JSON list of C-alpha atoms in Angstrom, two decimals:
[
{"chain": "A", "resi": 391, "resn": "MET", "atom": "CA", "xyz": [12.21, -13.83, -1.06]},
{"chain": "A", "resi": 392, "resn": "ALA", "atom": "CA", "xyz": [11.01, -10.89, -1.94]},
{"chain": "A", "resi": 393, "resn": "GLN", "atom": "CA", "xyz": [13.89, -7.95, -1.14]},
{"chain": "A", "resi": 394, "resn": "GLN", "atom": "CA", "xyz": [13.12, -6.30, 1.76]},
{"chain": "A", "resi": 395, "resn": "TYR", "atom": "CA", "xyz": [12.57, -2.08, 2.25]},
{"chain": "A", "resi": 396, "resn": "PRO", "atom": "CA", "xyz": [13.88, -0.74, 5.73]},
{"chain": "A", "resi": 397, "resn": "TYR", "atom": "CA", "xyz": [11.64, 2.41, 4.64]},
{"chain": "A", "resi": 398, "resn": "TYR", "atom": "CA", "xyz": [10.71, 3.94, 0.46]},
{"chain": "A", "resi": 399, "resn": "ASP", "atom": "CA", "xyz": [12.63, 6.67, -0.83]},
{"chain": "A", "resi": 400, "resn": "LEU", "atom": "CA", "xyz": [10.23, 8.76, -3.32]},
{"chain": "A", "resi": 401, "resn": "GLN", "atom": "CA", "xyz": [11.43, 6.88, -6.47]},
{"chain": "A", "resi": 402, "resn": "THR", "atom": "CA", "xyz": [11.76, 3.51, -5.13]},
{"chain": "A", "resi": 403, "resn": "ALA", "atom": "CA", "xyz": [7.36, 4.09, -3.56]},
{"chain": "A", "resi": 404, "resn": "ARG", "atom": "CA", "xyz": [6.80, 5.63, -7.52]},
{"chain": "A", "resi": 405, "resn": "SER", "atom": "CA", "xyz": [8.08, 2.15, -8.71]},
{"chain": "A", "resi": 406, "resn": "MET", "atom": "CA", "xyz": [5.50, 0.74, -7.18]},
{"chain": "A", "resi": 407, "resn": "MET", "atom": "CA", "xyz": [2.49, 2.60, -7.77]},
{"chain": "A", "resi": 408, "resn": "GLY", "atom": "CA", "xyz": [1.84, -0.49, -10.84]},
{"chain": "A", "resi": 409, "resn": "TRP", "atom": "CA", "xyz": [2.21, -3.57, -8.59]},
{"chain": "A", "resi": 410, "resn": "ILE", "atom": "CA", "xyz": [0.76, -2.31, -5.78]},
{"chain": "A", "resi": 411, "resn": "ARG", "atom": "CA", "xyz": [-2.52, -1.31, -7.74]},
{"chain": "A", "resi": 412, "resn": "LYS", "atom": "CA", "xyz": [-2.67, -4.67, -9.60]},
{"chain": "A", "resi": 413, "resn": "LYS", "atom": "CA", "xyz": [-2.25, -6.25, -5.73]},
{"chain": "A", "resi": 414, "resn": "ILE", "atom": "CA", "xyz": [-5.59, -3.86, -4.68]},
{"chain": "A", "resi": 415, "resn": "ASP", "atom": "CA", "xyz": [-7.38, -5.17, -7.88]},
{"chain": "A", "resi": 416, "resn": "GLU", "atom": "CA", "xyz": [-6.53, -8.50, -7.48]},
{"chain": "A", "resi": 417, "resn": "LEU", "atom": "CA", "xyz": [-7.25, -8.16, -3.50]},
{"chain": "A", "resi": 418, "resn": "ASN", "atom": "CA", "xyz": [-10.31, -6.72, -4.22]},
{"chain": "A", "resi": 419, "resn": "ASN", "atom": "CA", "xyz": [-11.48, -9.20, -7.24]},
{"chain": "A", "resi": 420, "resn": "VAL", "atom": "CA", "xyz": [-10.77, -11.77, -4.10]},
{"chain": "A", "resi": 421, "resn": "LYS", "atom": "CA", "xyz": [-13.09, -10.36, -1.94]},
{"chain": "A", "resi": 422, "resn": "TYR", "atom": "CA", "xyz": [-16.10, -10.20, -4.72]},
{"chain": "A", "resi": 423, "resn": "MET", "atom": "CA", "xyz": [-15.91, -13.82, -5.93]},
{"chain": "A", "resi": 424, "resn": "ALA", "atom": "CA", "xyz": [-15.74, -15.41, -1.56]},
{"chain": "A", "resi": 425, "resn": "GLU", "atom": "CA", "xyz": [-18.60, -12.99, -0.95]},
{"chain": "A", "resi": 426, "resn": "ASN", "atom": "CA", "xyz": [-20.27, -14.68, -4.89]},
{"chain": "A", "resi": 427, "resn": "ALA", "atom": "CA", "xyz": [-19.85, -17.83, -2.92]},
{"chain": "A", "resi": 428, "resn": "LEU", "atom": "CA", "xyz": [-20.88, -17.06, 0.18]},
{"chain": "A", "resi": 429, "resn": "MET", "atom": "CA", "xyz": [-24.47, -15.74, -1.23]},
{"chain": "A", "resi": 430, "resn": "LYS", "atom": "CA", "xyz": [-24.31, -19.05, -3.25]},
{"chain": "A", "resi": 431, "resn": "GLY", "atom": "CA", "xyz": [-23.90, -21.23, -0.25]},
{"chain": "A", "resi": 432, "resn": "GLU", "atom": "CA", "xyz": [-20.47, -22.54, -1.57]},
{"chain": "A", "resi": 433, "resn": "LYS", "atom": "CA", "xyz": [-18.66, -22.41, 2.09]},
{"chain": "A", "resi": 434, "resn": "GLU", "atom": "CA", "xyz": [-16.14, -25.31, 1.44]},
{"chain": "A", "resi": 435, "resn": "ALA", "atom": "CA", "xyz": [-14.57, -21.93, -1.37]},
{"chain": "A", "resi": 436, "resn": "ILE", "atom": "CA", "xyz": [-14.43, -18.99, 1.40]},
{"chain": "A", "resi": 437, "resn": "THR", "atom": "CA", "xyz": [-11.07, -21.67, 2.22]},
{"chain": "A", "resi": 438, "resn": "LEU", "atom": "CA", "xyz": [-9.94, -21.02, -0.80]},
{"chain": "A", "resi": 439, "resn": "TYR", "atom": "CA", "xyz": [-9.96, -17.45, -0.95]},
{"chain": "A", "resi": 440, "resn": "THR", "atom": "CA", "xyz": [-8.46, -16.96, 2.84]},
{"chain": "A", "resi": 441, "resn": "MET", "atom": "CA", "xyz": [-5.23, -18.12, 1.23]},
{"chain": "A", "resi": 442, "resn": "ALA", "atom": "CA", "xyz": [-6.04, -16.24, -1.67]},
{"chain": "A", "resi": 443, "resn": "THR", "atom": "CA", "xyz": [-6.00, -13.33, 0.05]},
{"chain": "A", "resi": 444, "resn": "LYS", "atom": "CA", "xyz": [-2.83, -14.30, 3.25]},
{"chain": "A", "resi": 445, "resn": "ASN", "atom": "CA", "xyz": [-0.74, -13.90, 0.19]},
{"chain": "A", "resi": 446, "resn": "ILE", "atom": "CA", "xyz": [-1.65, -11.18, -1.89]},
{"chain": "A", "resi": 447, "resn": "ILE", "atom": "CA", "xyz": [-0.86, -9.33, 1.56]},
{"chain": "A", "resi": 448, "resn": "ASP", "atom": "CA", "xyz": [2.23, -11.68, 2.10]},
{"chain": "A", "resi": 449, "resn": "GLU", "atom": "CA", "xyz": [3.45, -10.52, -0.86]},
{"chain": "A", "resi": 450, "resn": "ILE", "atom": "CA", "xyz": [3.29, -6.92, -0.41]},
{"chain": "A", "resi": 451, "resn": "SER", "atom": "CA", "xyz": [3.64, -6.86, 3.46]},
{"chain": "A", "resi": 452, "resn": "ASN", "atom": "CA", "xyz": [7.05, -8.14, 2.16]},
{"chain": "A", "resi": 453, "resn": "ARG", "atom": "CA", "xyz": [7.85, -5.50, 0.59]},
{"chain": "A", "resi": 454, "resn": "GLY", "atom": "CA", "xyz": [7.28, -3.31, 3.20]},
{"chain": "A", "resi": 455, "resn": "ILE", "atom": "CA", "xyz": [4.48, -2.03, 1.96]},
{"chain": "A", "resi": 456, "resn": "LEU", "atom": "CA", "xyz": [1.31, -1.34, 4.05]},
{"chain": "A", "resi": 457, "resn": "ILE", "atom": "CA", "xyz": [-2.52, -1.79, 2.91]},
{"chain": "A", "resi": 458, "resn": "ARG", "atom": "CA", "xyz": [-4.16, 0.35, 5.16]},
{"chain": "A", "resi": 459, "resn": "ASP", "atom": "CA", "xyz": [-7.89, -0.32, 3.37]},
{"chain": "A", "resi": 460, "resn": "PRO", "atom": "CA", "xyz": [-7.95, -2.06, -0.25]},
{"chain": "A", "resi": 461, "resn": "ALA", "atom": "CA", "xyz": [-11.46, -1.01, -0.15]},
{"chain": "A", "resi": 462, "resn": "ILE", "atom": "CA", "xyz": [-10.90, 2.19, -1.17]},
{"chain": "A", "resi": 463, "resn": "GLY", "atom": "CA", "xyz": [-6.75, 1.17, -2.45]},
{"chain": "A", "resi": 464, "resn": "LEU", "atom": "CA", "xyz": [-5.20, 3.64, 0.87]},
{"chain": "A", "resi": 465, "resn": "VAL", "atom": "CA", "xyz": [-1.04, 2.21, 1.48]},
{"chain": "A", "resi": 466, "resn": "ASP", "atom": "CA", "xyz": [1.53, 3.63, 3.36]},
{"chain": "A", "resi": 467, "resn": "PHE", "atom": "CA", "xyz": [5.48, 3.52, 2.92]},
{"chain": "A", "resi": 468, "resn": "PRO", "atom": "CA", "xyz": [7.67, 3.64, 5.58]},
{"chain": "A", "resi": 469, "resn": "ALA", "atom": "CA", "xyz": [9.45, 6.65, 4.78]},
{"chain": "A", "resi": 470, "resn": "ILE", "atom": "CA", "xyz": [12.27, 8.95, 7.21]},
{"chain": "A", "resi": 471, "resn": "ILE", "atom": "CA", "xyz": [10.69, 12.46, 6.52]},
{"chain": "A", "resi": 472, "resn": "ASN", "atom": "CA", "xyz": [12.69, 15.34, 7.92]},
{"chain": "A", "resi": 473, "resn": "GLY", "atom": "CA", "xyz": [14.55, 12.33, 9.84]},
{"chain": "A", "resi": 474, "resn": "LYS", "atom": "CA", "xyz": [11.27, 10.99, 11.91]},
{"chain": "A", "resi": 475, "resn": "PRO", "atom": "CA", "xyz": [9.83, 7.76, 11.13]},
{"chain": "A", "resi": 476, "resn": "ALA", "atom": "CA", "xyz": [6.47, 8.37, 8.42]},
{"chain": "A", "resi": 477, "resn": "PHE", "atom": "CA", "xyz": [4.66, 7.11, 5.64]},
{"chain": "A", "resi": 478, "resn": "LEU", "atom": "CA", "xyz": [4.72, 8.81, 2.20]},
{"chain": "A", "resi": 479, "resn": "CYS", "atom": "CA", "xyz": [0.61, 7.53, 1.55]},
{"chain": "A", "resi": 480, "resn": "TRP", "atom": "CA", "xyz": [-0.49, 7.31, -1.62]},
{"chain": "A", "resi": 481, "resn": "LEU", "atom": "CA", "xyz": [-4.46, 6.30, -3.14]},
{"chain": "A", "resi": 482, "resn": "THR", "atom": "CA", "xyz": [-4.63, 4.37, -5.38]},
{"chain": "A", "resi": 483, "resn": "SER", "atom": "CA", "xyz": [-6.73, 6.72, -7.20]},
{"chain": "A", "resi": 484, "resn": "GLU", "atom": "CA", "xyz": [-4.51, 10.00, -6.74]},
{"chain": "A", "resi": 485, "resn": "GLU", "atom": "CA", "xyz": [-1.94, 9.74, -10.46]},
{"chain": "A", "resi": 486, "resn": "ASP", "atom": "CA", "xyz": [1.15, 10.18, -7.82]},
{"chain": "A", "resi": 487, "resn": "ILE", "atom": "CA", "xyz": [2.30, 10.11, -4.55]},
{"chain": "A", "resi": 488, "resn": "SER", "atom": "CA", "xyz": [1.54, 13.74, -3.31]},
{"chain": "A", "resi": 489, "resn": "PHE", "atom": "CA", "xyz": [1.42, 12.93, 0.57]},
{"chain": "A", "resi": 490, "resn": "TRP", "atom": "CA", "xyz": [2.79, 11.91, 3.74]},
{"chain": "A", "resi": 491, "resn": "HIS", "atom": "CA", "xyz": [2.71, 11.88, 6.91]},
{"chain": "A", "resi": 492, "resn": "TYR", "atom": "CA", "xyz": [4.04, 10.84, 10.24]},
{"chain": "A", "resi": 493, "resn": "VAL", "atom": "CA", "xyz": [3.83, 7.71, 11.99]},
{"chain": "A", "resi": 494, "resn": "ASP", "atom": "CA", "xyz": [1.32, 9.22, 14.88]},
{"chain": "A", "resi": 495, "resn": "GLU", "atom": "CA", "xyz": [-0.72, 10.92, 12.98]},
{"chain": "A", "resi": 496, "resn": "GLY", "atom": "CA", "xyz": [-2.33, 9.08, 10.45]},
{"chain": "A", "resi": 497, "resn": "PHE", "atom": "CA", "xyz": [-4.54, 9.42, 7.66]},
{"chain": "A", "resi": 498, "resn": "ALA", "atom": "CA", "xyz": [-6.00, 12.66, 8.67]},
{"chain": "A", "resi": 499, "resn": "GLY", "atom": "CA", "xyz": [-2.18, 14.12, 9.43]},
{"chain": "A", "resi": 500, "resn": "ARG", "atom": "CA", "xyz": [-1.77, 14.05, 5.53]},
{"chain": "A", "resi": 501, "resn": "ARG", "atom": "CA", "xyz": [0.37, 16.99, 3.84]},
{"chain": "A", "resi": 502, "resn": "ARG", "atom": "CA", "xyz": [1.54, 17.53, 0.11]},
{"chain": "A", "resi": 503, "resn": "ILE", "atom": "CA", "xyz": [4.94, 16.59, -0.08]},
{"chain": "A", "resi": 504, "resn": "THR", "atom": "CA", "xyz": [7.14, 20.27, -1.34]},
{"chain": "A", "resi": 505, "resn": "ARG", "atom": "CA", "xyz": [10.65, 20.65, -1.93]},
{"chain": "A", "resi": 506, "resn": "GLN", "atom": "CA", "xyz": [11.52, 21.71, 1.94]},
{"chain": "A", "resi": 507, "resn": "ASP", "atom": "CA", "xyz": [10.99, 18.13, 2.65]},
{"chain": "A", "resi": 508, "resn": "ASP", "atom": "CA", "xyz": [13.79, 15.61, 3.36]},
{"chain": "A", "resi": 509, "resn": "ILE", "atom": "CA", "xyz": [12.88, 12.33, 2.18]},
{"chain": "A", "resi": 510, "resn": "LEU", "atom": "CA", "xyz": [15.93, 9.85, 2.98]},
{"chain": "A", "resi": 511, "resn": "SER", "atom": "CA", "xyz": [17.23, 8.36, -0.52]},
{"chain": "A", "resi": 512, "resn": "LEU", "atom": "CA", "xyz": [18.14, 4.69, -0.16]},
{"chain": "A", "resi": 513, "resn": "LEU", "atom": "CA", "xyz": [20.87, 6.04, -3.19]}
]
């Protein structure tokens, strides 16, 4: 069983970046294969692709990580920042996790992580 994280600190979230990139690539590959199967009329293959997608998403969500949009690689890691529920917000095209937003703000509320931000550590 995967270890459950109630929230991520920056170091722990950063340690997941490579794994998440791989999982996002897998999701997008499964989507591509499903689209190709549909175009070829292979409707029975859709069940396999649906199961594969569910397995990948379950694997990610079992770690508490939220995939907001696999097509653009938008990922949120639950966090406690400045004493409030928040997300470390990352696009897989970005080299590092450099942004965050409060839970009720969404992507539009993204702000750059600064030294003044108190990101609660798991350690």
